[in-house]
CSV table of C-alpha atoms in Angstrom, one decimal:
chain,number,residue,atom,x,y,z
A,887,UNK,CA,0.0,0.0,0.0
A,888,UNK,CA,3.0,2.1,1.0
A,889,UNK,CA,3.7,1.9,-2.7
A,890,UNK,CA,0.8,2.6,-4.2
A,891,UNK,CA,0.3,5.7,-1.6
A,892,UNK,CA,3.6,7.1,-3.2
A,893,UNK,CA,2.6,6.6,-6.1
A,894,UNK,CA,-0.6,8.3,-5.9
A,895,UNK,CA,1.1,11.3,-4.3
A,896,UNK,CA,3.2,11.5,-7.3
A,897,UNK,CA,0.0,11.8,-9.8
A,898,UNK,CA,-0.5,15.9,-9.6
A,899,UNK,CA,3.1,16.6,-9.7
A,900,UNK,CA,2.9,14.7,-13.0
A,901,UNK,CA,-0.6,16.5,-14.3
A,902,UNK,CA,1.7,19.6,-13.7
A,903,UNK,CA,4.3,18.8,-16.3
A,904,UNK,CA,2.3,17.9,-19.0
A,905,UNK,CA,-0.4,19.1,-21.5
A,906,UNK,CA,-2.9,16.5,-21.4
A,907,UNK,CA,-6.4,16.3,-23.5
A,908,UNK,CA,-9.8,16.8,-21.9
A,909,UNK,CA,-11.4,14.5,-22.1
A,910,UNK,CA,-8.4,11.9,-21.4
A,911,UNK,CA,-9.5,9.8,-24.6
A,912,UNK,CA,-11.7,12.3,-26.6
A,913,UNK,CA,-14.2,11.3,-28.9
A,914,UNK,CA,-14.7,7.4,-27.8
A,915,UNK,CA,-17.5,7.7,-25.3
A,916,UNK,CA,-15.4,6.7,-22.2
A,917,UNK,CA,-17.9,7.0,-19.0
A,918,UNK,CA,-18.0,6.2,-15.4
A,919,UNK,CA,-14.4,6.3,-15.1
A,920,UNK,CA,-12.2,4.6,-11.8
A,921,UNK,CA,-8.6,5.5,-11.9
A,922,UNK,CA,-6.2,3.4,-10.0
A,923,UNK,CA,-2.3,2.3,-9.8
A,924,UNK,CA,-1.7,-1.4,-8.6
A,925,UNK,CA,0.6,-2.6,-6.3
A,926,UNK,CA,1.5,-4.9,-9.1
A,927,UNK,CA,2.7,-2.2,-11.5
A,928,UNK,CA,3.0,0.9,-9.4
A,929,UNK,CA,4.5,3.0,-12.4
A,930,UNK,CA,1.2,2.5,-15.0
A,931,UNK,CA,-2.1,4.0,-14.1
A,932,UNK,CA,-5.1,1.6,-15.0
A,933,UNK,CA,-8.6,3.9,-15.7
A,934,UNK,CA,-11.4,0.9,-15.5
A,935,UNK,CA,-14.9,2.5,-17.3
A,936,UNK,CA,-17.9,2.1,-19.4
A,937,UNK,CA,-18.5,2.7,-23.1
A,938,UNK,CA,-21.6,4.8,-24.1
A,939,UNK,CA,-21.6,4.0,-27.9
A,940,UNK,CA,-24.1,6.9,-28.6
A,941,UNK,CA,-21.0,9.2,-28.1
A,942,UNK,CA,-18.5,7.6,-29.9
A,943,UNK,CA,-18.3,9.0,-33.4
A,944,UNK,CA,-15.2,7.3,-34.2
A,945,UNK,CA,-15.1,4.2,-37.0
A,946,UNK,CA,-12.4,2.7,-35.3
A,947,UNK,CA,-14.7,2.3,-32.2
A,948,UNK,CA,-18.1,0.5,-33.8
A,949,UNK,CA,-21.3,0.3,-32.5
A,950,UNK,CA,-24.7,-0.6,-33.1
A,951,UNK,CA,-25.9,3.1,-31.9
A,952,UNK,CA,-26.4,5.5,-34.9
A,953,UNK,CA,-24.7,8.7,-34.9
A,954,UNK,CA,-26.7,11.4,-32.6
A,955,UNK,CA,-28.9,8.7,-31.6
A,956,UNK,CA,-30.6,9.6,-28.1
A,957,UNK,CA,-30.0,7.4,-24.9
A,958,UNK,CA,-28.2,4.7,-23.7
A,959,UNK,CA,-26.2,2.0,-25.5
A,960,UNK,CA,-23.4,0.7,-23.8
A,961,UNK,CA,-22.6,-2.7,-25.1
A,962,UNK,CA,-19.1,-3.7,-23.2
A,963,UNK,CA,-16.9,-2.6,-20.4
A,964,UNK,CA,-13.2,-1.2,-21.2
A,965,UNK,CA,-9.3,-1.3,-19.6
A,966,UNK,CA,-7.5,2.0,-20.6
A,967,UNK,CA,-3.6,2.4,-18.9
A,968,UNK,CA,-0.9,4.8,-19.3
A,969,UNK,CA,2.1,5.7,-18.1
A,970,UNK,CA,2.3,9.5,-18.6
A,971,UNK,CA,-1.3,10.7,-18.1
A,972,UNK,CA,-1.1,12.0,-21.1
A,973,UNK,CA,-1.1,8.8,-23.9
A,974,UNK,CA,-3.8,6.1,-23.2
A,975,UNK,CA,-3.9,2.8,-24.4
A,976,UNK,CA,-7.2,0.1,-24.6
A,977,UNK,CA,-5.9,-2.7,-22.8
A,978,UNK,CA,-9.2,-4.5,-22.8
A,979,UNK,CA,-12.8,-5.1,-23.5
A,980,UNK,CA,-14.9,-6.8,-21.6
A,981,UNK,CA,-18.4,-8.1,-23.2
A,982,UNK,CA,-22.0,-9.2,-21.2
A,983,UNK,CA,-20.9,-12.5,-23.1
A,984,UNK,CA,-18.2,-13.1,-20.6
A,985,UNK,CA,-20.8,-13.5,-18.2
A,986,UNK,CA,-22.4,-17.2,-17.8
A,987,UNK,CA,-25.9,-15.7,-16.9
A,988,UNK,CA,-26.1,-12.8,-19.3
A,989,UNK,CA,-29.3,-12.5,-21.2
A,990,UNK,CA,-30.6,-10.4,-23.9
A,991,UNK,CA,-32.1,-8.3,-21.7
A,992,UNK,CA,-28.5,-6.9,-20.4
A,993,UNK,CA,-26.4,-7.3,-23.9
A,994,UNK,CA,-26.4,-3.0,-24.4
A,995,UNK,CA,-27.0,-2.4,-20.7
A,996,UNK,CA,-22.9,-2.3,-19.6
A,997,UNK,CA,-23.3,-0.1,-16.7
A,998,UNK,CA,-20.7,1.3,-14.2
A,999,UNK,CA,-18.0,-0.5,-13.0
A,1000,UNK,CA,-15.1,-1.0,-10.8
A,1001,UNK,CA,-11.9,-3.4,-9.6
A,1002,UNK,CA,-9.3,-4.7,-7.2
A,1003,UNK,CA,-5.9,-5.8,-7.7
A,1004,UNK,CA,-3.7,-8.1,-5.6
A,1005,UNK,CA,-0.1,-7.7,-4.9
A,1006,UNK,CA,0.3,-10.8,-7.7
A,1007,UNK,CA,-1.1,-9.1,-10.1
A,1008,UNK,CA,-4.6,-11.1,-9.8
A,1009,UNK,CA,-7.6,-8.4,-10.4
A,1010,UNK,CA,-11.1,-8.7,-10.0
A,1011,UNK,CA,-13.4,-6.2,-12.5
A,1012,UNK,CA,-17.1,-5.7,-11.0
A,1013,UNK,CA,-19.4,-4.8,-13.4
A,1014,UNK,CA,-23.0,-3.4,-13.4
A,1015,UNK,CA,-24.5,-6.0,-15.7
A,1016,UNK,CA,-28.0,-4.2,-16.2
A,1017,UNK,CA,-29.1,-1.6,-14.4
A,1018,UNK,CA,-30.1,-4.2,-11.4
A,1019,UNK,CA,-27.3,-6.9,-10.6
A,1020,UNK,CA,-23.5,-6.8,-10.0
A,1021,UNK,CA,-21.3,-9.3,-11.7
A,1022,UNK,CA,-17.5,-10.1,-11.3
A,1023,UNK,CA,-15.1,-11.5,-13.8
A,1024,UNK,CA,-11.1,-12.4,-12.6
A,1025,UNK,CA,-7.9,-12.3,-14.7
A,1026,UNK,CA,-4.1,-13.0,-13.7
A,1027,UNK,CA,-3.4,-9.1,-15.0
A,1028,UNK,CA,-5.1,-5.9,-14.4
A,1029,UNK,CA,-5.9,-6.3,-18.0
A,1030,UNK,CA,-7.0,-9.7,-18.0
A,1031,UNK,CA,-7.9,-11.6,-20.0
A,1032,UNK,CA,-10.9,-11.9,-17.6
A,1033,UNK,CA,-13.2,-14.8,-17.1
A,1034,UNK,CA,-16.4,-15.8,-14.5
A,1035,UNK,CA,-15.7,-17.5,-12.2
A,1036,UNK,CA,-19.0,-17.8,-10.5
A,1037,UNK,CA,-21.8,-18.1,-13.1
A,1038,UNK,CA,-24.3,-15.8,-11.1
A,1039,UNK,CA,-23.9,-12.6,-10.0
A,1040,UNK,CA,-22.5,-11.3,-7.2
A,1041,UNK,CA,-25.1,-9.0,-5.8
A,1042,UNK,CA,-28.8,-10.0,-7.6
A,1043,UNK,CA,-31.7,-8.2,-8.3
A,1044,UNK,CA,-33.7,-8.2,-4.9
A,1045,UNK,CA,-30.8,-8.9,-2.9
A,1046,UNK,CA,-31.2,-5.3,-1.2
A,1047,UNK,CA,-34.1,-2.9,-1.5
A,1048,UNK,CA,-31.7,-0.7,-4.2
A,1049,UNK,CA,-31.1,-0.9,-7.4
A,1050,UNK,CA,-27.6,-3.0,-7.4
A,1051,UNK,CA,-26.0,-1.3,-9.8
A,1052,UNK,CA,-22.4,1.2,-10.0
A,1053,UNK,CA,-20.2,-1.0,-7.9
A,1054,UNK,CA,-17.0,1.0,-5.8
A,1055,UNK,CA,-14.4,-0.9,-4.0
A,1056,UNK,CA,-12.3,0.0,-1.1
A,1057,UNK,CA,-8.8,-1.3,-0.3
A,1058,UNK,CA,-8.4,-0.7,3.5
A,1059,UNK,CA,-5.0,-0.6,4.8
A,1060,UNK,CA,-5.8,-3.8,6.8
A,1061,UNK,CA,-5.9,-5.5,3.8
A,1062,UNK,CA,-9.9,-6.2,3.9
A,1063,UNK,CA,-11.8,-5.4,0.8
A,1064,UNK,CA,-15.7,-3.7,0.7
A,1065,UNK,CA,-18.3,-3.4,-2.4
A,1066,UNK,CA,-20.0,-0.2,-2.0
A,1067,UNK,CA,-23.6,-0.5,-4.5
A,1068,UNK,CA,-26.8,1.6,-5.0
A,1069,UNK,CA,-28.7,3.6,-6.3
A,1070,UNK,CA,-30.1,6.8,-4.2
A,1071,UNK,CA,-30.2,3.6,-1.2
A,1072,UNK,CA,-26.6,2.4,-0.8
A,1073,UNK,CA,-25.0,-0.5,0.8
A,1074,UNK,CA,-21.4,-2.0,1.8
A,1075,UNK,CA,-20.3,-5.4,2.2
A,1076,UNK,CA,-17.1,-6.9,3.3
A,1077,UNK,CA,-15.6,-9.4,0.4
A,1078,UNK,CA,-14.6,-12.4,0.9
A,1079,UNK,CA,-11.2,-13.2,0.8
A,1080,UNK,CA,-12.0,-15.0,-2.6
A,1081,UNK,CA,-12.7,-11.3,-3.8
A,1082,UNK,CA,-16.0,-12.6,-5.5
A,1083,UNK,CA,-18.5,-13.5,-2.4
A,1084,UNK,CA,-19.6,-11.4,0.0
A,1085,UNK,CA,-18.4,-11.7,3.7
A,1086,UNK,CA,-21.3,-10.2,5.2
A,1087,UNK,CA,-24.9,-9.4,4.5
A,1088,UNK,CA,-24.4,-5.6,2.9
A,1089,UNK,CA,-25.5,-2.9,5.5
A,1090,UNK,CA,-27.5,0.4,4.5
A,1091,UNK,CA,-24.8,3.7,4.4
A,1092,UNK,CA,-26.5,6.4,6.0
A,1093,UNK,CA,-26.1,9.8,4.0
C-alpha cells in the first residue's frame, strides 16, 4: 500500500508537467471512469470505465448506436492504462458474453463498474451488468484476460431494497476489501477473501 500511496502522491506533480487532452481519450464515449495504480505495477495507471456507444463517433470504435442517436447504448466494459497521463492505451474489452448468466435483456445495458488488484497481479473487475445486478469476472493481470468464475452474479436483483448497480471498491489498509452499491439507497459489504463472495450481508450507508 506504502507503494501505491507514493505513487498516488506523485499523480499531480505529473498532471503539472504535462499538456494533457480533456477529455483523457476524446471522442470514444469513455464514461464512469475509476482511476487506479496497482501494487502490481505501481508506475502505470489503469482507468477501468464504461463505453456509451451513442457518443463515440469514431469508426475505429463500432457500435450498433447510430450517430446522434438519443439514450443509452453501452454494449461492453473497457481497460484504458498509461504511463504518462497523457497517452492512453485500450488494454481490454470486456463483453456481457463473458458473463455465464447474461441474457438479452443486459447485452447493451454495460453499466458502471469498478476493480481490485492483488499484490500478484490477480484483479477482480465488478461490473453493473444491467441496471439491477452486479457481476464479477477475474484475470491474472489488471488487464485480464478476464473470465467468471461464479456463473451468477455477485449481488442479484432483490438482494437489497436498491437498485444493485455502479459498484466501488475499497482497499483498506488492513488488507480487507468492501463493495459499495446503490442507487439513491446504498450499501457496503465486506468481500470475501475470494474477492468474489460477500463476507457479510451488505449494510445500508447512511447519507
Amino acid at each position: 500500500m506504502k507503494a501505491v500511496w507514493k505513487a498516488a502522491r506523485a499523480l499531480p506533480l505529473v498532471l503539472l508537467a504535462v499538456d494533457a487532452a480533456n477529455p483523457i481519450v476524446p471522442g470514444v464515449g469513455m464514461a464512469d471512469p475509476h482511476m487506479h495504480v496497482w501494487p502490481a505495477q505501481p508506475d502505470k495507471v489503469y482507468v477501468y470505465a464504461t463505453h456509451d456507444c451513442n457518443r463515440a463517433g469514431d469508426a475505429s470504435q463500432p457500435c450498433a448506436a447510430a450517430a446522434g442517436e438519443l439514450g443509452f447504448l453501452m454494449e461492453d466494459w473497457w481497460v484504458w492504462s498509461s504511463t504518462d497521463l497523457v497517452a492512453w492505451t485500450q488494454e481490454a474489452r470486456v463483453y456481457p458474453t463473458a458473463l455465464a448468466y447474461e441474457n438479452a435483456n443486459t447485452t447493451d445495458e454495460c453499466w458502471a463498474t469498478d476493480a481490485a488488484s492483488l499484490a500478484d497481479g490477480t484483479t477482480f473487475f465488478y461490473l453493473s451488468v444491467g441496471p439491477r445486478s452486479i457481476g464479477v469476472v477475474a484475470g491474472p493481470t489488471p488487464a485480464g484476460p478476464f473470465a467468471d468464475p461464479l456463473g451468477a452474479p455477485l449481488v442479484a436483483e432483490g438482494d437489497y431494497p436498491t437498485y444493485a448497480r455502479d459498484p466501488g471498491v475499497l482497499l483498506d489498509d488492513d488488507g480487507a476489501a468492501y463493495l459499495i452499491f446503490g442507487t439513491f439507497s446504498y450499501f457496503v459489504a465486506r468481500l470475501g477473501a475470494d474477492m468474489i463472495s460477500l463476507a457479510e450481508a451488505a449494510r445500508g450507508v447512511q447519507v
